[in-house]
Amino acid sequence: VEVTVRLLARPGKVFYVLGEVNAPGAFPVTGHDTVLSAITQAGGPTRRASEQRIVLSRPTVPDGCRVVLPVCYTN
């Protein structure tokens, strides 16, 4: 099962950790955030999460293609 980290530019500057993590939701951007720290803030992956299916989704312009990058995660 996939874990997705989405970075969105919006007022309040937050990022989202979605999918098979223990506490999915929005988290404040600090400027020193990494995918690993984002997953940690979201309580870590659940037992159902697939470490091979973690992706980072980056914001794009409204008519642009979504940028999705695979993440190499080792617990």
Tab-separated table of C-alpha atoms in Angstrom:
chain	number	residue	atom	x	y	z
A	1	VAL	CA	0.000	0.000	0.000
A	2	GLU	CA	1.347	3.386	-1.012
A	3	VAL	CA	2.528	6.276	1.196
A	4	THR	CA	2.395	9.685	-0.491
A	5	VAL	CA	4.076	12.911	0.642
A	6	ARG	CA	2.620	15.964	-1.131
A	7	LEU	CA	4.270	19.374	-1.052
A	8	LEU	CA	1.832	22.177	-1.781
A	9	ALA	CA	2.459	25.902	-1.880
A	10	ARG	CA	-0.430	27.628	-0.129
A	11	PRO	CA	-0.977	30.130	2.667
A	12	GLY	CA	0.279	28.747	5.936
A	13	LYS	CA	2.848	26.623	4.091
A	14	VAL	CA	2.029	23.040	4.920
A	15	PHE	CA	2.801	19.644	3.439
A	16	TYR	CA	0.614	16.572	3.508
A	17	VAL	CA	1.507	12.997	4.358
A	18	LEU	CA	-1.181	10.643	3.083
A	19	GLY	CA	-1.718	6.921	2.828
A	20	GLU	CA	-0.511	4.162	5.115
A	21	VAL	CA	0.989	6.212	7.948
A	22	ASN	CA	-0.210	6.234	11.556
A	23	ALA	CA	-1.252	9.907	11.660
A	24	PRO	CA	-1.889	11.241	8.119
A	25	GLY	CA	-2.563	14.926	7.695
A	26	ALA	CA	-1.125	18.407	7.165
A	27	PHE	CA	2.117	19.488	8.821
A	28	PRO	CA	3.801	22.939	8.895
A	29	VAL	CA	6.775	23.532	6.605
A	30	THR	CA	9.888	24.423	8.630
A	31	GLY	CA	12.339	24.813	5.758
A	32	HIS	CA	14.434	21.848	6.907
A	33	ASP	CA	11.902	19.156	6.046
A	34	THR	CA	12.835	15.868	4.400
A	35	VAL	CA	10.659	12.989	3.266
A	36	LEU	CA	11.961	10.947	6.217
A	37	SER	CA	11.113	13.697	8.724
A	38	ALA	CA	7.667	14.062	7.120
A	39	ILE	CA	6.959	10.346	7.499
A	40	THR	CA	8.222	10.478	11.085
A	41	GLN	CA	5.940	13.438	11.889
A	42	ALA	CA	3.049	11.390	10.515
A	43	GLY	CA	3.757	8.610	13.021
A	44	GLY	CA	5.722	6.398	10.646
A	45	PRO	CA	4.442	3.849	8.165
A	46	THR	CA	1.788	1.356	9.232
A	47	ARG	CA	2.396	-2.388	9.042
A	48	ARG	CA	0.467	-2.428	5.757
A	49	ALA	CA	2.681	0.208	4.099
A	50	SER	CA	4.971	-0.856	1.277
A	51	GLU	CA	8.411	0.729	1.665
A	52	GLN	CA	8.895	0.252	-2.093
A	53	ARG	CA	5.843	2.396	-2.950
A	54	ILE	CA	6.660	5.691	-1.196
A	55	VAL	CA	6.424	8.691	-3.512
A	56	LEU	CA	6.954	12.441	-3.292
A	57	SER	CA	4.430	14.538	-5.215
A	58	ARG	CA	5.576	18.096	-5.993
A	59	PRO	CA	3.375	21.078	-6.826
A	60	THR	CA	3.193	22.333	-10.391
A	61	VAL	CA	1.516	25.170	-12.222
A	62	PRO	CA	-2.260	24.646	-12.646
A	63	ASP	CA	-2.015	23.309	-16.222
A	64	GLY	CA	1.256	21.444	-15.658
A	65	CYS	CA	1.878	17.740	-15.279
A	66	ARG	CA	2.073	16.389	-11.741
A	67	VAL	CA	5.654	15.597	-10.686
A	68	VAL	CA	5.880	12.312	-8.776
A	69	LEU	CA	9.242	11.017	-7.575
A	70	PRO	CA	9.947	7.592	-6.061
A	71	VAL	CA	11.514	7.608	-2.589
A	72	CYS	CA	14.098	5.060	-1.421
A	73	TYR	CA	13.050	4.348	2.180
A	74	THR	CA	14.685	1.884	4.546
A	75	ASN	CA	13.359	1.433	8.032
